[in-house]
Coordinates of C-alpha atoms and ligand atoms in Angstrom, one line a residue:
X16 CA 104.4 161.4 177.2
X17 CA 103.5 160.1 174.0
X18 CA 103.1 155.9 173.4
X19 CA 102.3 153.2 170.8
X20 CA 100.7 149.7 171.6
X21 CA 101.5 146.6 170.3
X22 CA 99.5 143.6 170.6
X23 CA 99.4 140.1 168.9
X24 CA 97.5 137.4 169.2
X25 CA 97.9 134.0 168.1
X26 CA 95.3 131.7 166.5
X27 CA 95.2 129.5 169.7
X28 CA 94.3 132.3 172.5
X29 CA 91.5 133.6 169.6
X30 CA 90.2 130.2 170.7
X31 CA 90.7 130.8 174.3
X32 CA 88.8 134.4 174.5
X33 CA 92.2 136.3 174.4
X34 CA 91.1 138.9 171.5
X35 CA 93.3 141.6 170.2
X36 CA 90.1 143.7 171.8
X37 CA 91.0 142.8 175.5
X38 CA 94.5 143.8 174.4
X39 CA 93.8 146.8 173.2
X40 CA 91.6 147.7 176.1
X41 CA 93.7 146.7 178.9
X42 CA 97.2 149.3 176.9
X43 CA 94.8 151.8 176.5
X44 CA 93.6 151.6 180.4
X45 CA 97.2 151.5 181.1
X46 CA 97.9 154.4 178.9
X47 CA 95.3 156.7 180.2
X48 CA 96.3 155.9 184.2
X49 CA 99.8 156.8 184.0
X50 CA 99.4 160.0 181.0
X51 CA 100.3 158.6 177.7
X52 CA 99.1 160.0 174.3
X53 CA 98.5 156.7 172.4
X54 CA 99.5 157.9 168.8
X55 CA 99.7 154.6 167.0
X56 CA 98.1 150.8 167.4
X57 CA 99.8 148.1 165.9
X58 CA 98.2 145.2 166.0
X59 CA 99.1 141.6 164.3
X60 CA 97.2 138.5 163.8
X61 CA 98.9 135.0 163.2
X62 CA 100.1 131.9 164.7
X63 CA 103.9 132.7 163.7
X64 CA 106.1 134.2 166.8
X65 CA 109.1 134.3 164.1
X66 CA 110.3 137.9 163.8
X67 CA 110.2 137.7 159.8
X68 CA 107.0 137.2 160.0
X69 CA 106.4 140.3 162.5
X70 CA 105.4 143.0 159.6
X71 CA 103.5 145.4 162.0
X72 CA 106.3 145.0 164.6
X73 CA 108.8 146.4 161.9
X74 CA 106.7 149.1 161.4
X75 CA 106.1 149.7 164.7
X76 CA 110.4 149.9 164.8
X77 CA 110.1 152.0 162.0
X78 CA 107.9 154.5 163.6
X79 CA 109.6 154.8 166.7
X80 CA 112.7 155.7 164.7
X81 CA 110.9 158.4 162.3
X82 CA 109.2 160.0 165.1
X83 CA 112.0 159.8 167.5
X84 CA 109.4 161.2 170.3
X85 CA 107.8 158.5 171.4
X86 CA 109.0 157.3 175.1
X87 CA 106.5 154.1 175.5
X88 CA 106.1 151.0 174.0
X89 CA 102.9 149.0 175.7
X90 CA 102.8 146.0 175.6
X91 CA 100.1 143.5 177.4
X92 CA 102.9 140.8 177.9
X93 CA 106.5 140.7 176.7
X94 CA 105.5 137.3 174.8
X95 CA 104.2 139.5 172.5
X96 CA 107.1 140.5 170.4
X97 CA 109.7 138.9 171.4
X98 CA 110.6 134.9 170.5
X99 CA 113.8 134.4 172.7
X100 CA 115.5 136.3 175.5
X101 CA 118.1 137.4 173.2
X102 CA 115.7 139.0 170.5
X103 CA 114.1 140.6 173.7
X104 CA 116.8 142.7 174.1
X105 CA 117.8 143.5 170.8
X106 CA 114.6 144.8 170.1
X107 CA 114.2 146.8 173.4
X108 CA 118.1 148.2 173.1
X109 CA 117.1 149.3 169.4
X110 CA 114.0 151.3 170.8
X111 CA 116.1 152.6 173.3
X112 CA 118.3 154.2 170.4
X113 CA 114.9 156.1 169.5
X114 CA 114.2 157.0 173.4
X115 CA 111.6 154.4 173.8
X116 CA 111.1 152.7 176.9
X117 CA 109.1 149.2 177.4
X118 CA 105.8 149.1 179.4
X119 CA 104.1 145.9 180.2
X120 CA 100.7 145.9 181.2
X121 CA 100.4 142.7 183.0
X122 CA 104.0 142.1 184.0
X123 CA 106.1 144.7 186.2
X124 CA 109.3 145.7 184.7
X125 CA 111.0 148.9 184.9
X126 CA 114.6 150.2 185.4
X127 CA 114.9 149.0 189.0
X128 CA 117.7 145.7 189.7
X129 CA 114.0 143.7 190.5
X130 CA 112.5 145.0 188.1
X131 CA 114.9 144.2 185.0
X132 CA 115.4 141.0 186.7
X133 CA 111.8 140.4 186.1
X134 CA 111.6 141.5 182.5
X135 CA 114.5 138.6 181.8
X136 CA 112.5 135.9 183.5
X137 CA 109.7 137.4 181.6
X138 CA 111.7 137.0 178.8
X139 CA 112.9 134.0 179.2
X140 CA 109.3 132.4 179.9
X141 CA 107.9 133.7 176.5
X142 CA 111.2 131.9 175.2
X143 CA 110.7 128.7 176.5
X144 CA 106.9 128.8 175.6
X145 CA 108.0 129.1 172.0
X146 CA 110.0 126.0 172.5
X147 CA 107.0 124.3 174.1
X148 CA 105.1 124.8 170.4
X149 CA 108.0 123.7 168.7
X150 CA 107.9 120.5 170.9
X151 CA 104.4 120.2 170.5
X152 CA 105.2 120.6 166.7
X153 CA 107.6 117.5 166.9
X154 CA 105.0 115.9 169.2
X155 CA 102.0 116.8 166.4
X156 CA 104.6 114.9 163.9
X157 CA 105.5 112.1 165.9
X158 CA 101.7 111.2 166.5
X159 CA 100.9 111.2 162.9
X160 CA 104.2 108.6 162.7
X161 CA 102.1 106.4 165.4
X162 CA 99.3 106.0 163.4
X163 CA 100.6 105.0 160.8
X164 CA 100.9 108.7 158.1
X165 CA 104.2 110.2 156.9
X166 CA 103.8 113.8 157.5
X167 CA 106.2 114.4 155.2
X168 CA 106.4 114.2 151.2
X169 CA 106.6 110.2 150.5
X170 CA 108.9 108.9 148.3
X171 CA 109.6 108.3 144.9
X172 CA 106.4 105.5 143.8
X173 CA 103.9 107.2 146.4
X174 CA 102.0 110.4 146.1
X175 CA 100.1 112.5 148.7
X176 CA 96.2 113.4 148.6
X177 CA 96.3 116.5 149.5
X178 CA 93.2 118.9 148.2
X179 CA 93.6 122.4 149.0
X180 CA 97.1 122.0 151.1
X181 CA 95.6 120.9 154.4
X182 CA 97.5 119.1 156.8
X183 CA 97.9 115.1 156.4
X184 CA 94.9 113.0 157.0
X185 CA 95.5 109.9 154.9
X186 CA 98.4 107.9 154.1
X187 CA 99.9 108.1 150.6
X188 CA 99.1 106.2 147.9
X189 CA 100.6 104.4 144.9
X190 CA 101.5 106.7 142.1
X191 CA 100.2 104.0 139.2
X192 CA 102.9 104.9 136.7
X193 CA 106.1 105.0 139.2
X194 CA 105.2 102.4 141.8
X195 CA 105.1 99.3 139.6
X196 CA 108.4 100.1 138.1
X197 CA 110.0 100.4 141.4
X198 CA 108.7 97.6 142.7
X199 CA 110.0 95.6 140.0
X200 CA 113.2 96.7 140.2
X201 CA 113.1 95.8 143.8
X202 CA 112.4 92.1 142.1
X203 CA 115.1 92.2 139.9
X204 CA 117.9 93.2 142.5
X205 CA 116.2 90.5 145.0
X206 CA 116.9 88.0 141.9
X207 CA 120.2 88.5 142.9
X208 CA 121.7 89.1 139.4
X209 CA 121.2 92.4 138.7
X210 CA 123.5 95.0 140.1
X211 CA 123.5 99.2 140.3
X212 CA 124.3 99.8 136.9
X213 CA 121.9 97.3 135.5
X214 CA 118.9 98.8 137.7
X215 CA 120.0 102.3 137.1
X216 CA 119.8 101.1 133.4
X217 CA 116.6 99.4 133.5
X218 CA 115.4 102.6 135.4
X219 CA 116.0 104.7 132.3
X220 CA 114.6 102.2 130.1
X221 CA 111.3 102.1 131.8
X222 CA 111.0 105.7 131.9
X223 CA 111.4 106.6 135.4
X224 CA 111.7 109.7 136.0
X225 CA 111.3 112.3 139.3
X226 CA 107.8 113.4 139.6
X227 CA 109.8 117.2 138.1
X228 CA 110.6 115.0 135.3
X229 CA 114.2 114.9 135.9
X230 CA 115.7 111.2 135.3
X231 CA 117.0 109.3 138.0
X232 CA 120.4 109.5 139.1
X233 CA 123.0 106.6 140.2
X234 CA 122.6 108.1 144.1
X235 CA 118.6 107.8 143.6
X236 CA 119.2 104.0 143.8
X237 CA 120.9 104.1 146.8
X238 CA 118.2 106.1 148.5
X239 CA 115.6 104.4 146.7
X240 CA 116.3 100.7 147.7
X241 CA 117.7 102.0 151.8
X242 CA 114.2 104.1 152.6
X243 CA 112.2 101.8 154.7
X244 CA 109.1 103.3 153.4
X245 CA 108.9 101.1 150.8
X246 CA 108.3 98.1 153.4
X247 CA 105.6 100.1 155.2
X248 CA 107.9 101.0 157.8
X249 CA 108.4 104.5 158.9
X250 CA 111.2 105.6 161.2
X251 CA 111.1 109.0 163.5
X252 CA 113.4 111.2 162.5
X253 CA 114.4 112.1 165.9
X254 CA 114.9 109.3 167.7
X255 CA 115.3 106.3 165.0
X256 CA 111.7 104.8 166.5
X257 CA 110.0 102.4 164.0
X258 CA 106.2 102.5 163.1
X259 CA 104.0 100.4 160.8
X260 CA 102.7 102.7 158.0
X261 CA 99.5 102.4 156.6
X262 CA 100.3 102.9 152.6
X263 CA 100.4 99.6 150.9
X264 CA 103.7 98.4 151.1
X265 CA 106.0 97.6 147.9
X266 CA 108.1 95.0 149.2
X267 CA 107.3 92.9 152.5
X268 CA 110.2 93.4 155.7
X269 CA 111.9 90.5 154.8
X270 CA 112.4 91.1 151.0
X271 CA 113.6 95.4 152.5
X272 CA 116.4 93.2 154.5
X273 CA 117.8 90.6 151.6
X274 CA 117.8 94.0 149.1
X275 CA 119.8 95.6 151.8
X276 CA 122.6 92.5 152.1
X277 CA 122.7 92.0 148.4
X278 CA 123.4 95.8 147.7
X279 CA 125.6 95.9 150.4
X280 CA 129.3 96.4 149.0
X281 CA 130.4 94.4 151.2
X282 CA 128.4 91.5 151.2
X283 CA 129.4 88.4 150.1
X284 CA 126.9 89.2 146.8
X285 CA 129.2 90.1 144.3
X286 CA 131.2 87.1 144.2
X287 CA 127.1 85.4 143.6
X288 CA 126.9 87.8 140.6
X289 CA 129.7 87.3 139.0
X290 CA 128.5 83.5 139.0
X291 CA 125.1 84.8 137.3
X292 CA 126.4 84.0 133.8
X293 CA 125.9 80.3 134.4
X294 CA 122.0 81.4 134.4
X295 CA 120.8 83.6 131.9
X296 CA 117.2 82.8 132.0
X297 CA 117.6 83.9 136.3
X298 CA 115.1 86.6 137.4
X299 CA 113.8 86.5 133.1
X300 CA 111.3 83.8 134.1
X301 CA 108.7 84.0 136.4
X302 CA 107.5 81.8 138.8
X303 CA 104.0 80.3 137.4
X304 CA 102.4 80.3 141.0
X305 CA 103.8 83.6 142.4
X306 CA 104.9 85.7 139.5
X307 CA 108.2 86.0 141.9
X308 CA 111.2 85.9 139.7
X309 CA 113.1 82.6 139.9
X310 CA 116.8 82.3 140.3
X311 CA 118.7 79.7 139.6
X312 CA 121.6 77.6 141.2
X313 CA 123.1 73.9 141.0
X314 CA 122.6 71.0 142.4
X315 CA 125.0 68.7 143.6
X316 CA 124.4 65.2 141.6
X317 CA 126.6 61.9 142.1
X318 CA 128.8 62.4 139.0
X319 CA 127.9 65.8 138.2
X320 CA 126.8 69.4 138.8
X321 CA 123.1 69.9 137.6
X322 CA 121.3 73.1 136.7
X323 CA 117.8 74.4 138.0
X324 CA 115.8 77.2 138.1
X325 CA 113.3 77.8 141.0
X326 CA 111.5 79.9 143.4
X327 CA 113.3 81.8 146.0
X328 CA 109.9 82.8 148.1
X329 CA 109.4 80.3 151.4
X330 CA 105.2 81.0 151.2
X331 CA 105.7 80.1 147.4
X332 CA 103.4 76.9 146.3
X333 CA 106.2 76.0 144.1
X334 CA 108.9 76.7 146.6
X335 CA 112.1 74.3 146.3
X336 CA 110.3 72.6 143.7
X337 CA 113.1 73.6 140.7
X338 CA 113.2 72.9 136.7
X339 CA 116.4 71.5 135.4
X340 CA 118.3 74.1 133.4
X341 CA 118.4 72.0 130.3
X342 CA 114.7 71.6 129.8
X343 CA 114.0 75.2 130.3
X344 CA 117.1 76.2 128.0
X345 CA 115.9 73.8 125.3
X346 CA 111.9 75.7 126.1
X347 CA 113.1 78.7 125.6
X348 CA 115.5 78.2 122.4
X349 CA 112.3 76.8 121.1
X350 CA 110.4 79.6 121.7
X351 CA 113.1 82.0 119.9
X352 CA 112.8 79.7 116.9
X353 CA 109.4 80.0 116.9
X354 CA 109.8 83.8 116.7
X355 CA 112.4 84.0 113.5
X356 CA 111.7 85.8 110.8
X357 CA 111.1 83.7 107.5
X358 CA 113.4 85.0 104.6
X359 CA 110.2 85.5 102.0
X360 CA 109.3 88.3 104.2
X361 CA 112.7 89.6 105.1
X362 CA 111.4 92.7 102.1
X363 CA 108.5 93.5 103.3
X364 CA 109.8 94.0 106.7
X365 CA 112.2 96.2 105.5
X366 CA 110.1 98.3 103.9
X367 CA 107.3 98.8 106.9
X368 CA 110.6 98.9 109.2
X369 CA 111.9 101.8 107.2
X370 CA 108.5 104.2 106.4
X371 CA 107.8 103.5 110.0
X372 CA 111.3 105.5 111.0
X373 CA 110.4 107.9 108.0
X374 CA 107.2 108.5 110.5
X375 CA 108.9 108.1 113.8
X376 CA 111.5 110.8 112.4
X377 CA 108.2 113.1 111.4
X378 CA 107.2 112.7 114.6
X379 CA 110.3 113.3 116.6
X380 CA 111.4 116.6 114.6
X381 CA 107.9 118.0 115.4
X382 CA 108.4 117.3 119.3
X383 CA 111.3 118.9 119.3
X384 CA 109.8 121.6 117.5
X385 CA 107.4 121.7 120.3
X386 CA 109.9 121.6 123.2
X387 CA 112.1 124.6 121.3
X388 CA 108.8 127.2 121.5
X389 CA 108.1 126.0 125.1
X390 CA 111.8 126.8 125.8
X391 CA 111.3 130.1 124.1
X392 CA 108.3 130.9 125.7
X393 CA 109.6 130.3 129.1
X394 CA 113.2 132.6 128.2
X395 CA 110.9 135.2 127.2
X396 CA 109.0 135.1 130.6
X397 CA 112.6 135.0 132.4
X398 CA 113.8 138.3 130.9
X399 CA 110.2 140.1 131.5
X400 CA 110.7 138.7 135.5
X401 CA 114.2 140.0 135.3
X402 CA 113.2 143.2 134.0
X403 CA 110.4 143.6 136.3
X404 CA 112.8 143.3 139.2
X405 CA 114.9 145.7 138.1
X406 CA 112.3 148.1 137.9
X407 CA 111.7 146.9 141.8
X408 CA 107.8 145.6 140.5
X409 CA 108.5 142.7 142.8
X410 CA 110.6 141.7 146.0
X411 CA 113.7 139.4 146.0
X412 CA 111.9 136.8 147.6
X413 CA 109.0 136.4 145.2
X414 CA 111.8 137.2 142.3
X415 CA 114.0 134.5 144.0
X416 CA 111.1 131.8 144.0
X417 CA 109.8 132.6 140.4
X418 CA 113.2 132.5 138.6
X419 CA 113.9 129.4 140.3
X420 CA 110.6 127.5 139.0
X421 CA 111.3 129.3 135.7
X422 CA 114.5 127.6 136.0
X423 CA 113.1 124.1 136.7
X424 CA 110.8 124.2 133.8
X425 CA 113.4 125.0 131.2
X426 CA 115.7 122.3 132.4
X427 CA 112.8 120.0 131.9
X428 CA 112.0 121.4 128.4
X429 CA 116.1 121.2 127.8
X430 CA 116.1 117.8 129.0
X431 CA 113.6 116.9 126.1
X432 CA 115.0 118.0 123.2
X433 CA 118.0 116.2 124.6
X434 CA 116.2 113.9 124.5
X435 CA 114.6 113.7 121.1
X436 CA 117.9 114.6 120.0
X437 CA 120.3 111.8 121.4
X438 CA 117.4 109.1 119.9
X439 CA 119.9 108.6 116.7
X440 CA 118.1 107.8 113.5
X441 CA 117.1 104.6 112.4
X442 CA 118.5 103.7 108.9
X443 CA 119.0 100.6 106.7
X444 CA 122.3 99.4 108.1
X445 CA 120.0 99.2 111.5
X446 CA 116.9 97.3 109.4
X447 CA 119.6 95.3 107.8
X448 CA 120.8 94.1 111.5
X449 CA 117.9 93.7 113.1
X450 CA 116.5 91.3 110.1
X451 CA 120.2 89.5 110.5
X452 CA 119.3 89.4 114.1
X453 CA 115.4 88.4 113.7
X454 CA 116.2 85.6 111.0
X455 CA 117.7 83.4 113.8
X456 CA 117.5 85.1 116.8
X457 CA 118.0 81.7 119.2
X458 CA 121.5 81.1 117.1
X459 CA 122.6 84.2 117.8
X460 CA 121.4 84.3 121.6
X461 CA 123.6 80.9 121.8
X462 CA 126.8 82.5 121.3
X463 CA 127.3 85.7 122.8
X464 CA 128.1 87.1 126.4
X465 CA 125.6 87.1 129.3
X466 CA 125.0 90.5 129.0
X467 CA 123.9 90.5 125.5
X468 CA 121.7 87.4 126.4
X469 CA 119.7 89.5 128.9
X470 CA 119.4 92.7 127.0
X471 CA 118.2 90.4 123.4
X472 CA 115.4 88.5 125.8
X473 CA 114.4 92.0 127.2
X474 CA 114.2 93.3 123.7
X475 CA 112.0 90.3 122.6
X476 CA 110.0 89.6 125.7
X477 CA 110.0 92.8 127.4
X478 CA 107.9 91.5 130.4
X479 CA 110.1 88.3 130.8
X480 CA 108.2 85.0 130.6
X481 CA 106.4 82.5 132.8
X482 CA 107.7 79.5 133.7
X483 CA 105.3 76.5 131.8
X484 CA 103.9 79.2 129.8
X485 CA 105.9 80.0 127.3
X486 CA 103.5 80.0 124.6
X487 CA 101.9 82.8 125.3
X488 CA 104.5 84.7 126.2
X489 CA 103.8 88.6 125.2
X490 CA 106.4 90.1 122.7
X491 CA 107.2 93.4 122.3
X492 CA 105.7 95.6 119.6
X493 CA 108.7 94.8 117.2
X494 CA 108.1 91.3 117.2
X495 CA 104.4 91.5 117.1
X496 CA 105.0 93.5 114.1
X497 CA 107.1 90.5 112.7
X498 CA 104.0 87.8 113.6
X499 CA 101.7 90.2 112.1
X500 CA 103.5 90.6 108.9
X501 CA 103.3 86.5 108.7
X502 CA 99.8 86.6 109.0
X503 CA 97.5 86.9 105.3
X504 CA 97.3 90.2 104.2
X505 CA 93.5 90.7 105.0
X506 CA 94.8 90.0 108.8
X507 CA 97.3 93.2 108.8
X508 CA 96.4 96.1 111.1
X509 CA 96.7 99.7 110.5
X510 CA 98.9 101.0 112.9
X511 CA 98.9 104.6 114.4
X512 CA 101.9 106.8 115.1
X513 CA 102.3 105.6 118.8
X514 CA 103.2 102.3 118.0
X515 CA 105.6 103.0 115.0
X516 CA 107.3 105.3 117.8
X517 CA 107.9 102.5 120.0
X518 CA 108.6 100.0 117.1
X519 CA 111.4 102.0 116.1
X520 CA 112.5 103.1 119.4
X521 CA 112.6 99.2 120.2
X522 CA 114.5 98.6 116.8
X523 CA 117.0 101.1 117.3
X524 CA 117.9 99.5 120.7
X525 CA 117.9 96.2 119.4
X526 CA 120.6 97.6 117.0
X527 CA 122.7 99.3 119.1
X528 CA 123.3 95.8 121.2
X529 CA 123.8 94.1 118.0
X530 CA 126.6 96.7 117.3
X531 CA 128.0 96.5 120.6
X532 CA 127.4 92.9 120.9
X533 CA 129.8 92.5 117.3
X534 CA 128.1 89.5 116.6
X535 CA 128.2 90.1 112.8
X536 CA 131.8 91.3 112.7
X537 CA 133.8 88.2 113.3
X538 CA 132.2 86.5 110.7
X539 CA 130.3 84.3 113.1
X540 CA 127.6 83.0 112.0
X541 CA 125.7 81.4 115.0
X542 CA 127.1 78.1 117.0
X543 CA 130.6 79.1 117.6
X544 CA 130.8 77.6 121.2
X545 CA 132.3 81.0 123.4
X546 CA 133.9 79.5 126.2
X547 CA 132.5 81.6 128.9
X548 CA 128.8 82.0 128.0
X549 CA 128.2 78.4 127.5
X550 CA 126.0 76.2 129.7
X551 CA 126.8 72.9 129.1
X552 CA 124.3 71.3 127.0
X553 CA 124.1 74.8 125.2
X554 CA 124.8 73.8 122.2
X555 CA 122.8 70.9 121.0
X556 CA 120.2 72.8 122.6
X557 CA 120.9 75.6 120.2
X558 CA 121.0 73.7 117.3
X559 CA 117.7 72.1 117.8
X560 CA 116.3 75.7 118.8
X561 CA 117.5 76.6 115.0
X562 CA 115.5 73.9 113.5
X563 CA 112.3 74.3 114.7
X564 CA 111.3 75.9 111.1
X565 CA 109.1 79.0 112.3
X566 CA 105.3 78.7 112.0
X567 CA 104.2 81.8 113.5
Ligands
LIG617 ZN1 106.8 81.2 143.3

């Protein structure tokens, strides 16, 4: 009679003095007492009882079914090949095809009723000892969740240390460009005046992208602001149980559950938004002692309503302690005055404003130029993979995974010149706005919608402000540009490339929500009360904002 062996061994019974050797010994013992020629010895190492990952098993198969002569498979224990009762049998009927019968050393099974009622239970043991490792894969999981790691890939904000691709040890940490921007946004919706659209916008113009590069998506806020990650909480998958992480948190329990109600579409938020316009400096100003941002809301006086802005947080020093509406209106006109452009240098503006696009332009064709060879690169190395499979150099799998990444990396270098593309060009009828715009920027601010309002202070103050310190409030590069350009010559600064990028980037914005703001169109030139903007008291306010003669 002739035979092949088979034995396998997994990493854990290496530990436990169960070698391939003793294996191998105890078939070939077997073999020798009952008369079989061993021919072959298969033997294969790994943890894996899959049956994909069973390569000399599938050779074994294949052997049986070339020779067509051998009549014993031996086997120390049935474990050994099979994963589940059912692939038991499917691999011992398809050896049976080839005449080869089943011998295990350690385990008596043969063609008697007992003994194939043995081989089943035999079976059925190795079966449920492959469940027992997946359970004690879940269990492996689940004790990583009790301490405090995500054995998983954390969210969008966090990033893993993980040198050489071991298993988890430590809990994730902040990924420094992503997790501020995140956790601002969770600010801004907990300001309660922002909604979706605004975050998804503000998303964008922060940058944010996937860590693949991709931009975010509408549905990525809804997963971002529901995962409980982000308030050190993780949850078991399994059964819904709650654990404290240990990666720093980005928002604290509490703030996780208000985000929740106010995104909720059926909370009672929306009609609180749509009341938001009565406060356009909400969630722009900071609060001095927390850096929290403030909301807003009235107060109930004996003749009147009065407005006030304050800070929402209870452990806040300056909690409930609010600053009437008018004073910080009046503040912050003042501050916009402060930042007009002087006519005298309305030229020279012009002029830096339009070599600086000249340069961004430069710039920007050159990137794109860049991003077109990567593209080209990366199409060439598609149709070399594609030829490479059809000359069967590699296997569908490995093809599979390659064009896929191959895939991923054009999209990104797609995405780019998209990009570069879409960011239209910045001419004089844009200079010519945004010097309208910049002459009297706290006239203009006074009449249009809330909207507007918000994007014109982001496009000034990019950060926001601080409540009380308004004076040193930071501008963005634009409007530094502006200051600077006030300043003696002597005190001018050479700027690089970088900055004239952003400059014009900023200025291009800035004219695209003049446009859409159509503040210029109607022929309205500042202080045109627009019944629902205005905050009463508005327009004095304004008016004293516009006199403040600029001294910057
Ligand atoms: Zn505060």
């Amino acid at each position: 009679m002739n035979g092949v062996i088979y034995c396998r061994v997994s990493t854990k019974e290496q530990v436990e003095g169960t070698s391939l050797e003793t294996q191998r010994e105890a078939c070939l013992q077997y073999a020798a007492t009952r008369g079989i020629t061993v021919e072959r010895i298969f033997e294969e190492q790994g943890e894996s009882a899959k049956f994909k990952d069973r390569t000399e098993l599938l050779k074994l198969i294949a052997f049986c079914r070339s020779r067509k002569n051998i009549q014993a498979l031996i086997v120390w224990k049935v474990d050994r090949f099979a994963r589940n009762v059912e692939d038991h049998f499917a691999v011992k009927r398809e050896l049976l095809k080839f005449g080869t019968a089943i011998h295990s050393v350690t385990e008596p099974i043969d063609d008697s009723p007992i003994g194939k009622f043995t081989e089943t239970i035999f079976a059925a043991m190795a079966e449920c000892d492959n469940g027992i490792r997946a359970h004690r894969c879940v269990e492996g999981m689940r004790h990583k969740l009790e301490t405090g790691i995500f054995p998983w890939k954390p969210p969008l904000g966090y990033l893993t240390i993980n040198p050489r691709k071991q298993k988890k040890s430590q809990s994730d940490v902040r990924d420094q460009e992503r997790f501020p921007i995140i956790q601002e946004a969770c600010r801004l919706v907990l300001s309660g005046s922002y909604t979706k659209a605004d975050i998804l916008r503000f998303f964008h113009e922060r940058g944010l992208t996937h860590l693949s590069g991709k931009p975010i998506r509408s549905q990525n806020v809804d997963t971002i602001f529901a995962n409980k990650f982000y308030a050190g909480i993780l949850t078991d998958p399994w059964n819904g149980k709650e654990y404290k992480g240990k990666h720093e948190a980005m928002v604290t329990p509490e703030e996780f559950g208000a985000i929740q109600r106010i995104l909720d579409p059926r909370s009672r938020h929306i009609a609180h938004i749509k009341k938001r316009s009565d406060f356009p400096l909400r969630s722009f100003i900071r609060c001095s002692a927390c850096m929290r941002p403030m909301t807003a809301s009235w107060s109930k006086g004996r003749h009147k309503r009065y407005a006030y802005y304050h800070c929402y947080s209870k452990v806040c020093s300056r909690y409930g302690r609010g600053v009437p509406g008018d004073t910080m209106m009046m503040e912050f006109l003042q501050l916009l005055g402060r930042c007009a452009l002087r006519p005298r240098l309305v030229p020279v503006i012009k002029k830096r404003l339009l070599r600086g696009a000249e340069q961004a332009l430069t710039e920007q064709r050159s990137q794109t130029e860049r991003h077109q060879k990567q593209l080209a690169g990366l199409e060439k190395e598609k149709h070399e993979l594609i030829d490479m499979r059809r000359r069967k150099l590699i296997s569908d799998a490995e093809f599979a995974s390659d064009r896929s990444k191959l895939d991923d990396d054009m999209n990104v270098e797609r995405e780019a010149i998209a990009n570069s593309e879409a960011r239209s060009r910045f001419d004089e009828a844009d200079a010519d706005n945004v010097i309208r715009f910049a002459a009297d920027p706290g006239g203009y601010w006074s009449v249009i919608g809330y909207d507007y309002r918000q994007r014109f202070q982001h496009a000034i103050f990019h950060e926001g402000l601080v409540e009380g310190q308004f004076g040193t409030a930071k501008k963005s590069d634009a409007f530094m540009l502006i200051d600077e350009l006030s300043r003696p010559k002597f005190d001018h600064v050479h700027h690089g490339v970088d900055f004239w990028n952003r400059v014009i980037l900023q200025m291009t914005k800035l004219s695209a929500i003049i446009r859409e703001s159509k503040i210029f169109e109607s022929g309205q030139k500042g202080l045109v009360p627009n019944s629902d903007t205005g905050v009463a008291g508005d327009i004095s306010v304004a008016t004293e904002g516009r006199s403040v003669e600029a001294s910057c």
